[in-house]
Coordinates of C-alpha atoms in Angstrom, one line a residue:
Chain C
M1261 CA 18.0 -33.2 -11.7
N1262 CA 18.1 -30.1 -12.8
L1263 CA 14.3 -28.3 -12.3
Y1264 CA 15.3 -25.7 -14.8
R1265 CA 15.8 -27.8 -17.7
Y1266 CA 12.4 -28.2 -18.3
A1267 CA 11.2 -24.5 -18.7
S1268 CA 12.7 -25.6 -22.3
P1269 CA 9.7 -26.0 -24.4
A1270 CA 11.1 -29.1 -25.7
S1271 CA 11.9 -30.9 -22.5
F1272 CA 8.7 -30.2 -21.1
Y1273 CA 7.0 -31.4 -24.1
P1274 CA 7.3 -35.2 -23.4
L1275 CA 6.8 -34.8 -19.8
A1276 CA 4.0 -32.7 -19.8
G1277 CA 3.2 -35.6 -22.0
R1278 CA 3.6 -38.4 -19.4
L1279 CA 2.0 -36.2 -17.2
W1280 CA -1.1 -35.3 -17.6
P1281 CA -2.7 -38.5 -18.0
V1282 CA -1.9 -39.2 -14.6
F1283 CA -4.0 -36.0 -13.4
A1284 CA -6.9 -36.9 -15.9
V1285 CA -7.1 -40.3 -13.9
I1286 CA -6.7 -37.8 -10.5
A1287 CA -9.5 -36.0 -11.6
A1288 CA -11.9 -38.6 -12.7
L1289 CA -11.4 -40.9 -10.0
L1290 CA -11.9 -38.0 -7.5
A1291 CA -15.1 -36.3 -9.2
V1292 CA -16.6 -39.6 -9.2
Y1293 CA -15.9 -40.3 -5.7
G1294 CA -16.9 -36.6 -4.9
L1295 CA -20.1 -37.2 -6.6
Y1296 CA -20.7 -40.4 -5.1
E1297 CA -20.2 -38.7 -1.6
G1298 CA -22.0 -35.3 -2.5
L1299 CA -25.1 -36.6 -4.4
F1300 CA -25.7 -39.6 -2.4
V1301 CA -24.2 -39.9 1.0
A1302 CA -24.2 -36.4 2.2
P1303 CA -27.4 -35.6 4.4
T1304 CA -29.4 -33.0 3.1
D1305 CA -29.4 -30.0 4.7
F1306 CA -31.7 -29.0 7.4
Q1307 CA -32.3 -24.8 6.4
Q1308 CA -31.6 -25.8 2.3
G1309 CA -32.8 -28.9 1.7
E1310 CA -31.4 -31.0 -1.4
V1311 CA -30.4 -27.7 -3.2
Y1312 CA -27.5 -27.1 -1.5
R1313 CA -25.5 -30.0 -3.4
I1314 CA -24.9 -27.6 -5.7
V1315 CA -22.1 -26.4 -3.1
F1316 CA -20.3 -29.4 -4.4
I1317 CA -19.5 -28.0 -7.8
H1318 CA -20.1 -24.2 -7.4
V1319 CA -17.6 -23.6 -4.4
P1320 CA -14.7 -25.4 -6.3
A1321 CA -15.5 -23.8 -9.8
A1322 CA -15.4 -20.0 -7.9
W1323 CA -11.7 -20.9 -6.2
M1324 CA -10.5 -22.4 -9.3
G1325 CA -11.7 -19.4 -11.3
M1326 CA -9.8 -17.1 -8.6
F1327 CA -6.8 -19.4 -8.5
I1328 CA -6.2 -20.1 -12.2
Y1329 CA -6.0 -15.7 -12.7
L1330 CA -3.2 -15.6 -9.9
V1331 CA -1.3 -18.6 -11.1
M1332 CA -1.6 -16.5 -14.7
A1333 CA -0.6 -13.1 -12.9
F1334 CA 2.8 -15.7 -11.6
Y1335 CA 3.5 -17.3 -15.0
G1336 CA 3.0 -13.7 -16.4
V1337 CA 6.1 -12.3 -14.0
L1338 CA 7.9 -14.8 -14.7
A1339 CA 7.3 -14.5 -19.0
L1340 CA 8.3 -10.9 -18.4
S1341 CA 11.3 -10.9 -16.3
F1342 CA 12.9 -14.3 -17.2
N1343 CA 11.8 -14.3 -20.4
T1344 CA 10.6 -17.6 -21.0
R1345 CA 8.8 -18.9 -23.5
L1346 CA 7.1 -21.8 -21.5
S1347 CA 5.8 -19.8 -18.3
A1348 CA 4.1 -17.5 -21.3
M1349 CA 2.5 -20.5 -22.5
M1350 CA 1.5 -22.0 -19.4
M1351 CA -0.4 -18.7 -18.9
R1352 CA -2.2 -18.6 -22.0
A1353 CA -3.2 -22.8 -22.0
L1354 CA -4.7 -22.0 -18.1
A1355 CA -6.9 -19.2 -19.4
P1356 CA -9.8 -20.6 -21.1
T1357 CA -10.0 -23.2 -18.3
G1358 CA -10.0 -20.2 -16.2
M1359 CA -12.7 -18.9 -17.9
L1360 CA -14.7 -21.3 -18.0
F1361 CA -15.0 -22.1 -14.0
T1362 CA -15.7 -18.6 -13.6
F1363 CA -18.4 -18.5 -15.9
L1364 CA -19.4 -22.0 -13.7
A1365 CA -19.1 -20.5 -10.9
L1366 CA -22.0 -17.6 -11.7
W1367 CA -24.0 -20.3 -13.7
T1368 CA -24.0 -22.5 -10.2
G1369 CA -24.6 -19.3 -8.3
A1370 CA -27.8 -18.0 -9.9
L1371 CA -29.6 -21.9 -10.1
W1372 CA -28.5 -21.6 -6.0
G1373 CA -29.6 -18.6 -5.5
K1374 CA -32.9 -18.8 -7.3
P1375 CA -34.4 -21.6 -5.0
T1376 CA -32.6 -20.1 -1.5
W1377 CA -32.9 -16.9 -1.6
G1378 CA -35.5 -16.2 -4.7
T1379 CA -33.6 -14.3 -7.6
Y1380 CA -31.0 -15.3 -9.9
W1381 CA -28.9 -12.7 -9.4
I1382 CA -28.0 -10.0 -6.6
W1383 CA -25.5 -7.6 -6.7
D1384 CA -23.4 -9.2 -3.4
G1385 CA -20.1 -8.4 -3.3
R1386 CA -18.6 -12.1 -3.9
M1387 CA -21.4 -12.3 -7.3
T1388 CA -20.5 -9.2 -8.2
S1389 CA -16.5 -9.6 -8.5
T1390 CA -16.7 -12.7 -9.9
L1391 CA -18.7 -11.1 -12.9
V1392 CA -16.0 -8.6 -12.7
L1393 CA -13.0 -11.7 -12.8
F1394 CA -15.0 -13.0 -15.7
F1395 CA -14.8 -10.0 -17.6
L1396 CA -11.1 -10.0 -17.0
Y1397 CA -10.6 -13.7 -18.7
V1398 CA -12.9 -12.0 -21.5
G1399 CA -10.1 -9.4 -22.0
F1400 CA -6.9 -11.6 -21.6
I1401 CA -8.3 -14.0 -24.1
A1402 CA -9.7 -10.8 -26.6
L1403 CA -6.2 -9.3 -26.3
T1404 CA -3.8 -12.3 -26.8
E1405 CA -6.0 -13.6 -29.5
S1406 CA -6.5 -10.6 -31.7
I1407 CA -2.1 -10.2 -31.7
D1408 CA -0.8 -11.9 -34.4
D1409 CA 2.8 -12.4 -33.4
E1410 CA 2.8 -14.2 -30.6
R1411 CA 5.8 -13.5 -28.7
R1412 CA 4.1 -9.7 -28.9
A1413 CA 0.5 -11.6 -27.5
D1414 CA 2.3 -13.9 -24.8
R1415 CA 3.9 -10.3 -23.3
A1416 CA 1.1 -8.1 -24.0
G1417 CA -1.4 -11.2 -21.9
A1418 CA 1.6 -11.5 -19.1
L1419 CA 1.3 -7.7 -18.7
L1420 CA -2.4 -7.8 -18.7
A1421 CA -2.7 -10.7 -16.2
I1422 CA -0.4 -9.0 -13.7
V1423 CA -2.3 -5.8 -13.8
G1424 CA -5.4 -7.1 -13.3
S1425 CA -4.2 -9.5 -11.0
V1426 CA -2.8 -6.4 -8.9
N1427 CA -6.5 -4.6 -9.2
I1428 CA -8.7 -7.8 -7.9
P1429 CA -8.2 -7.0 -4.7
I1430 CA -9.3 -3.7 -4.9
I1431 CA -12.1 -5.1 -7.2
Y1432 CA -13.0 -7.4 -4.4
F1433 CA -12.5 -4.8 -1.4
S1434 CA -14.3 -1.9 -3.7
V1435 CA -17.3 -4.1 -4.5
T1436 CA -17.4 -5.4 -0.4
W1437 CA -17.7 -1.9 0.3
W1438 CA -20.2 -1.0 -2.3
N1439 CA -22.4 -3.4 -1.0
S1440 CA -22.2 -2.6 2.4
L1441 CA -23.1 1.0 1.5
H1442 CA -26.2 -0.2 -0.1
Q1443 CA -27.8 -2.6 3.0
G1444 CA -30.8 -5.2 2.7
L1445 CA -28.6 -7.0 0.1
T1446 CA -26.3 -8.6 2.1
F1447 CA -26.5 -12.7 3.0
S1448 CA -24.4 -15.1 4.6
K1449 CA -23.9 -17.8 1.6
S1450 CA -23.3 -20.6 4.4
G1451 CA -26.8 -20.4 5.9
G1452 CA -25.9 -20.6 9.4
S1453 CA -25.2 -24.6 9.4
K1454 CA -22.6 -26.2 9.9
M1455 CA -21.3 -28.5 7.5
A1456 CA -21.8 -32.2 8.4
P1457 CA -18.1 -34.4 7.7
D1458 CA -19.3 -35.6 4.9
M1459 CA -20.0 -32.6 3.0
V1460 CA -16.5 -31.6 3.9
I1461 CA -15.1 -35.1 2.4
A1462 CA -17.0 -34.5 -0.9
M1463 CA -16.4 -30.8 -1.2
V1464 CA -12.4 -31.9 -0.7
A1465 CA -13.0 -34.3 -3.1
M1466 CA -14.4 -32.2 -5.8
V1467 CA -11.7 -29.4 -5.5
F1468 CA -9.0 -31.3 -6.1
A1469 CA -10.7 -33.2 -8.6
C1470 CA -11.0 -29.5 -10.6
W1471 CA -7.7 -29.0 -9.8
A1472 CA -6.0 -32.3 -11.1
Y1473 CA -8.6 -31.8 -14.1
S1474 CA -7.2 -28.2 -14.6
I1475 CA -3.8 -29.0 -14.3
A1476 CA -4.6 -31.9 -16.6
V1477 CA -6.1 -29.9 -19.3
A1478 CA -3.7 -26.9 -19.0
L1479 CA -1.1 -29.3 -19.7
V1480 CA -2.4 -30.7 -22.6
R1481 CA -2.9 -27.7 -23.9
A1482 CA 0.5 -26.0 -23.6
R1483 CA 1.7 -29.1 -25.7
A1484 CA -0.8 -28.2 -28.3
I1485 CA 0.3 -24.9 -28.4
I1486 CA 3.8 -26.0 -28.4
R1487 CA 3.0 -28.1 -31.5
E1488 CA 1.7 -24.8 -33.4
R1489 CA 4.1 -22.6 -32.5
E1490 CA 7.7 -24.5 -32.2
P1491 CA 9.4 -26.5 -35.0
A1492 CA 8.4 -30.1 -35.1
H1493 CA 12.2 -31.6 -34.1
V1494 CA 11.4 -30.2 -30.7
W1495 CA 8.7 -32.1 -30.4
N1496 CA 8.9 -34.9 -32.3
G1497 CA 11.3 -36.7 -30.7
E1498 CA 8.5 -38.0 -28.1
A1499 CA 9.2 -41.5 -28.5
A1500 CA 13.0 -41.0 -27.0
Chain P
M742 CA 5.0 17.7 -34.9
S743 CA 8.6 16.7 -35.5
S744 CA 10.7 18.9 -35.0
V745 CA 8.9 18.6 -30.9
S746 CA 9.6 15.7 -31.4
L747 CA 13.5 15.4 -32.3
E748 CA 13.9 17.5 -29.2
L749 CA 13.7 14.3 -27.5
V750 CA 16.4 13.2 -28.6
E751 CA 18.7 15.7 -28.5
Q752 CA 18.6 17.9 -25.4
S753 CA 20.2 14.6 -23.7
E754 CA 22.4 16.5 -21.0
L755 CA 18.9 17.3 -19.5
A756 CA 17.9 15.5 -15.8
P757 CA 15.8 12.4 -16.2
E758 CA 13.2 14.4 -14.4
D759 CA 12.7 16.7 -17.5
G760 CA 11.3 14.2 -19.8
F761 CA 7.9 14.3 -17.8
W762 CA 7.7 17.9 -18.6
V763 CA 9.3 17.1 -22.3
A764 CA 6.6 15.1 -23.2
L765 CA 3.6 17.0 -21.1
K766 CA 4.3 20.3 -23.2
R767 CA 5.0 18.3 -26.4
D768 CA 1.2 16.4 -26.2
L769 CA -0.1 19.5 -24.9
A770 CA 0.9 21.4 -27.5
I771 CA -0.3 18.8 -30.1
A772 CA -4.1 18.9 -28.2
M773 CA -4.2 22.6 -28.7
Q774 CA -3.5 22.3 -32.4
N775 CA -6.3 19.4 -32.3
K776 CA -9.2 21.7 -29.9
G777 CA -12.0 20.1 -32.1
E778 CA -10.9 16.3 -30.9
L779 CA -11.2 18.2 -27.3
A780 CA -14.5 19.3 -27.5
Q781 CA -15.8 15.8 -29.3
A782 CA -15.2 14.0 -25.9
L783 CA -17.0 16.8 -24.2
A784 CA -20.0 17.3 -26.5
F785 CA -20.1 13.4 -26.6
M786 CA -20.1 13.3 -22.6
A787 CA -22.7 16.3 -22.8
I788 CA -24.9 14.3 -24.9
V789 CA -25.0 11.2 -23.3
V790 CA -26.3 12.7 -19.5
S791 CA -28.8 14.5 -21.7
L792 CA -30.2 11.4 -23.2
F793 CA -31.2 9.7 -19.9
P794 CA -33.6 11.9 -18.8
L795 CA -35.5 11.2 -22.1
A796 CA -35.3 7.6 -21.2
V797 CA -36.0 7.6 -18.1
G798 CA -38.7 10.0 -17.3
P799 CA -37.8 13.4 -15.7
E800 CA -39.1 12.6 -12.9
A801 CA -37.0 15.0 -10.2
Q802 CA -36.2 12.3 -7.8
L803 CA -35.6 9.5 -9.7
L804 CA -33.1 11.6 -11.8
K805 CA -31.1 12.9 -8.5
R806 CA -31.0 9.3 -7.7
I807 CA -29.3 8.5 -10.9
A808 CA -27.4 11.2 -11.4
P809 CA -23.9 10.0 -10.0
G810 CA -24.1 7.1 -11.8
V811 CA -24.9 8.0 -14.9
V812 CA -22.1 11.1 -14.8
W813 CA -19.6 8.4 -13.5
V814 CA -20.4 6.3 -16.6
A815 CA -20.3 8.6 -19.1
A816 CA -16.5 9.8 -17.9
L817 CA -15.8 6.2 -18.1
L818 CA -17.7 6.4 -22.2
A819 CA -15.5 9.5 -22.9
A820 CA -12.3 8.3 -21.4
L821 CA -12.6 5.4 -23.5
L822 CA -13.0 7.6 -26.9
T823 CA -10.2 9.4 -26.2
L824 CA -7.8 7.1 -25.4
P825 CA -6.9 5.5 -28.8
R826 CA -5.9 8.7 -29.5
L827 CA -2.6 8.1 -26.7
F828 CA -0.5 7.4 -28.6
A829 CA -2.3 6.0 -32.0
S830 CA -0.7 9.1 -33.8
D831 CA 2.8 8.9 -32.3
Y832 CA 2.9 5.2 -33.7
Q833 CA 1.7 6.0 -37.1
D834 CA 4.2 8.6 -38.0
G835 CA 6.5 6.7 -36.2
T836 CA 7.4 9.5 -33.1
L837 CA 6.7 6.3 -31.1
E838 CA 9.3 4.4 -32.0
Q839 CA 12.1 7.5 -31.3
V840 CA 10.3 8.2 -27.9
L841 CA 11.5 5.0 -26.9
L842 CA 15.0 6.1 -28.3
S843 CA 15.3 8.9 -26.1
P844 CA 17.4 9.5 -23.3
Y845 CA 15.0 10.1 -21.1
P846 CA 13.8 7.0 -18.9
L847 CA 10.5 5.8 -20.4
P848 CA 8.3 6.1 -17.7
V849 CA 8.9 9.1 -16.9
L850 CA 8.3 10.3 -20.7
C851 CA 4.5 8.0 -20.1
A852 CA 4.3 9.8 -17.1
G853 CA 4.0 13.2 -18.9
K854 CA 2.0 11.9 -21.9
T855 CA -0.8 10.5 -19.1
L856 CA -0.5 13.9 -17.1
A857 CA -1.5 15.7 -20.7
H858 CA -3.9 13.1 -21.4
W859 CA -5.7 14.0 -18.4
L860 CA -5.5 17.3 -18.3
T861 CA -6.9 17.6 -22.4
T862 CA -9.8 15.1 -21.2
G863 CA -10.5 14.3 -17.7
L864 CA -9.6 17.9 -15.7
P865 CA -12.4 19.9 -18.9
L866 CA -14.9 17.5 -17.7
A867 CA -14.5 17.9 -13.7
V868 CA -15.2 21.2 -14.8
L869 CA -18.1 21.1 -16.7
A870 CA -20.1 18.4 -14.2
P871 CA -21.6 21.4 -12.5
L872 CA -23.4 21.7 -15.9
F873 CA -24.2 18.0 -15.9
G874 CA -24.9 18.0 -12.4
L875 CA -27.8 20.4 -12.6
Q876 CA -29.5 18.6 -14.9
Y877 CA -30.1 16.1 -12.4
G878 CA -30.9 18.7 -9.7
L879 CA -28.1 18.0 -7.7
N880 CA -27.4 21.1 -5.4
G881 CA -23.9 23.3 -4.1
D882 CA -23.0 20.7 -1.8
E883 CA -23.5 17.9 -4.0
L884 CA -21.7 19.6 -7.2
G885 CA -19.1 19.9 -5.0
V886 CA -18.8 16.5 -4.5
L887 CA -19.5 15.3 -7.9
V888 CA -16.6 18.0 -8.9
A889 CA -13.7 16.7 -6.2
S890 CA -14.6 13.0 -7.1
L891 CA -14.0 13.6 -11.0
M892 CA -11.2 15.3 -10.1
L893 CA -9.4 12.4 -8.1
G894 CA -11.0 9.5 -10.4
T895 CA -10.1 10.2 -13.9
P896 CA -6.7 10.7 -13.2
V897 CA -6.9 6.8 -12.6
L898 CA -8.9 6.0 -16.2
S899 CA -6.1 8.1 -17.7
M900 CA -3.5 6.3 -16.3
L901 CA -5.2 2.4 -16.8
G902 CA -6.5 3.7 -20.0
A903 CA -2.9 4.0 -21.0
I904 CA -2.0 0.7 -20.3
G905 CA -4.7 -0.8 -22.3
A906 CA -4.2 2.0 -25.1
A907 CA -0.6 0.8 -25.4
L908 CA -1.5 -2.7 -25.2
T909 CA -3.9 -2.3 -28.3
L910 CA -1.4 -0.3 -30.8
G911 CA -2.2 -1.6 -34.1
V912 CA -3.8 -4.1 -32.9
R913 CA -7.3 -4.7 -35.4
G914 CA -10.3 -4.1 -33.6
G915 CA -8.0 -2.0 -31.1
S916 CA -10.8 0.6 -29.4
I917 CA -13.4 -2.0 -28.5
L918 CA -10.4 -4.4 -27.5
M919 CA -9.4 -1.7 -25.2
A920 CA -12.4 -0.9 -23.7
L921 CA -12.9 -4.7 -23.2
L922 CA -9.2 -4.9 -21.4
V923 CA -10.1 -1.7 -19.7
L924 CA -13.3 -1.5 -18.0
P925 CA -13.1 -4.2 -16.0
L926 CA -10.2 -2.3 -14.1
F927 CA -12.7 1.0 -14.1
V928 CA -14.5 -0.8 -11.6
P929 CA -13.4 0.4 -8.2
V930 CA -12.7 4.2 -9.4
L931 CA -16.3 3.9 -10.7
I932 CA -17.5 2.7 -7.2
F933 CA -15.6 5.2 -5.2
G934 CA -16.3 7.9 -7.5
A935 CA -20.1 7.6 -8.0
G936 CA -20.5 6.6 -4.5
A937 CA -19.5 9.6 -2.8
V938 CA -21.8 11.4 -4.8
E939 CA -24.2 9.0 -3.6
Q940 CA -23.2 10.0 0.0
A941 CA -23.7 13.2 -0.8
L942 CA -27.4 12.9 -1.7
S943 CA -28.2 11.3 1.4
G944 CA -26.5 13.5 3.5
Q945 CA -23.6 10.9 4.7
D946 CA -20.1 11.9 5.2
T947 CA -17.9 11.4 2.1
T948 CA -14.4 11.7 2.6
A949 CA -14.1 7.6 3.0
N950 CA -14.7 7.8 -0.6
L951 CA -12.8 10.2 -1.2
S952 CA -9.6 9.1 0.3
L953 CA -10.2 5.8 -1.2
L954 CA -10.3 7.4 -5.2
G955 CA -7.3 9.3 -3.4
A956 CA -5.7 6.2 -2.6
V957 CA -6.1 4.4 -5.4
M958 CA -4.9 7.6 -7.9
L959 CA -1.4 8.0 -5.5
A960 CA -0.7 4.3 -6.1
G961 CA -1.6 4.4 -9.8
A962 CA 0.5 7.7 -10.4
V963 CA 3.3 5.4 -8.9
L964 CA 2.5 2.3 -10.7
T965 CA 1.1 2.9 -13.8
P966 CA 3.7 4.7 -15.8
V967 CA 6.2 1.4 -15.5
A968 CA 3.0 -0.4 -16.4
I969 CA 2.6 1.9 -19.6
A970 CA 6.3 1.7 -20.4
A971 CA 6.3 -2.0 -20.2
A972 CA 3.4 -2.1 -22.6
L973 CA 4.4 0.2 -25.2
R974 CA 8.3 -1.9 -25.1
I975 CA 6.1 -5.1 -25.8
S976 CA 4.0 -3.5 -28.5
L977 CA 7.3 -1.8 -30.4
D978 CA 9.3 -4.6 -29.8
Chain K
M81 CA -34.4 -44.4 -1.6
N82 CA -35.7 -44.5 -5.5
W83 CA -34.8 -43.1 -8.3
A84 CA -37.8 -41.1 -8.7
E85 CA -37.0 -39.0 -5.6
F86 CA -33.8 -38.9 -6.0
F87 CA -33.6 -36.8 -9.0
S88 CA -36.6 -34.9 -8.1
M89 CA -33.9 -33.2 -5.0
G90 CA -36.9 -32.6 -3.1
G91 CA -38.9 -31.1 -6.0
R92 CA -35.9 -28.3 -6.5
G93 CA -34.4 -31.0 -9.4
A94 CA -34.3 -28.3 -12.3
F95 CA -31.9 -25.7 -10.3
V96 CA -29.7 -29.1 -9.0
W97 CA -29.5 -30.8 -11.9
G98 CA -29.5 -27.6 -14.3
S99 CA -25.9 -26.6 -12.4
F100 CA -24.5 -30.0 -12.7
G101 CA -25.6 -30.6 -16.2
V102 CA -23.7 -27.2 -17.2
F103 CA -21.2 -27.7 -15.4
A104 CA -20.7 -31.2 -17.5
L105 CA -21.3 -29.5 -20.6
G106 CA -19.0 -27.0 -20.1
I107 CA -16.3 -29.6 -19.1
A108 CA -17.0 -31.8 -21.7
L109 CA -17.1 -29.0 -24.3
E110 CA -13.6 -28.0 -23.5
V111 CA -12.4 -31.2 -23.5
L112 CA -13.6 -31.8 -27.3
L113 CA -12.5 -28.1 -28.5
L114 CA -9.4 -29.3 -26.9
R115 CA -9.4 -32.3 -28.6
M116 CA -9.9 -31.1 -32.0
R117 CA -6.9 -28.5 -31.3
S118 CA -4.8 -31.1 -30.4
R119 CA -5.8 -33.0 -33.5
R120 CA -5.0 -30.3 -36.2
S121 CA -1.8 -29.1 -34.8
K122 CA -0.6 -33.0 -34.9
E123 CA -2.0 -33.3 -38.3
A124 CA -0.6 -29.9 -39.8
A125 CA 2.9 -30.9 -38.6

């Protein structure tokens, strides 16, 4: 089988149509299991009490926010170097999901921080760079949505995602560095307590649930983008 | 203006790196014709810097404390104001299309244009920075670090900003959009630049911050011309 | 374990359910918007 075949929207469209329900079901099952483990089975944390359970959604959201941006940059490289339409479509299909997860990471982080460290927001390295990452998503979406010519929007977005991803390590380093210069703001998120096995299971389940969810959503959105852009015969032959 | 741009196409027997000087000289010549615009950015920065004491009060200790941040944020905003002009007039009168067809490598031309932008915005700003610093009670050494940090940091603003300016060419709401794209990318420069001055204020060694700033600038000088050229091609295709 | 105790989350219910609630809301909103976009693109053709 030739994998390269799926680089064209016409053959990707029906494949994505068959795959997304699979990932959606996996996401739902893992989420139910992970939430059950996380909310009912996992023991109370001896330092933070019940509130630590936010970790089961906070950490997956933060990881997905970061990871999706890197995947977008990877698709951006493909889109610019091989001029493939589908990579650019996948890149743009991922952006709203990445932005959502980054927002949720900030939100859950704030609600976790208040009872645990006494403040909703702290300018620590991780939170600050997550905020900057959120702004990078905002910029990407603003740029791609403002350009009417889809081809130009794709390529401009690809370049921006690449430039942004080259900058992410520098941003992360600079923010951590800046934080280390202003002592008194540092703290450790793990709080020193080791995670019980049930906690780890819940966390892993939630991380994979978020993965599967992101894939499912990106596939559905990519299909919508194909329908919006390509002539109907490209995607109408789905029954075949 | 058009006679200068034709030169770009005709002198094909020159070496590729000459494109750098051609673009640099041309943009500097244009900037010299519009000295008013050059002064506007500086005046803007002077006003922004003068507003803060009015807003937070004249307490000397507090002003000194916020000086690095204020001057640096003002420099970022001033850069944002001038960046849309970097390609816009060339884009509107069609010169940019010609530039793309010129025999010189596009990244080299972009590097020249970016340097011209810095020489006409970032450099004067860095040179005038001691005046701003004095308003906030910075003294000799601290002023020196402020100037050094701006000298090393503002070129990066021009380089990253040029990518944003090229990507948003002719897009509706271009300048506010460009600010959205570019400001998050400015974060490391802001941190290292203001950080150096802050360390000078607390009597610490500033070499670490200044070397990081220099490293970012060198990396930018190598990488961004290619990105700017790619962005221009994308926008003009 | 009773449900009231479960929902109080050791007195931190507002924070825990504020997190999980907004998380669920965000996902639901994305799914909803995506369904609308999907339907629109199908009808347009």
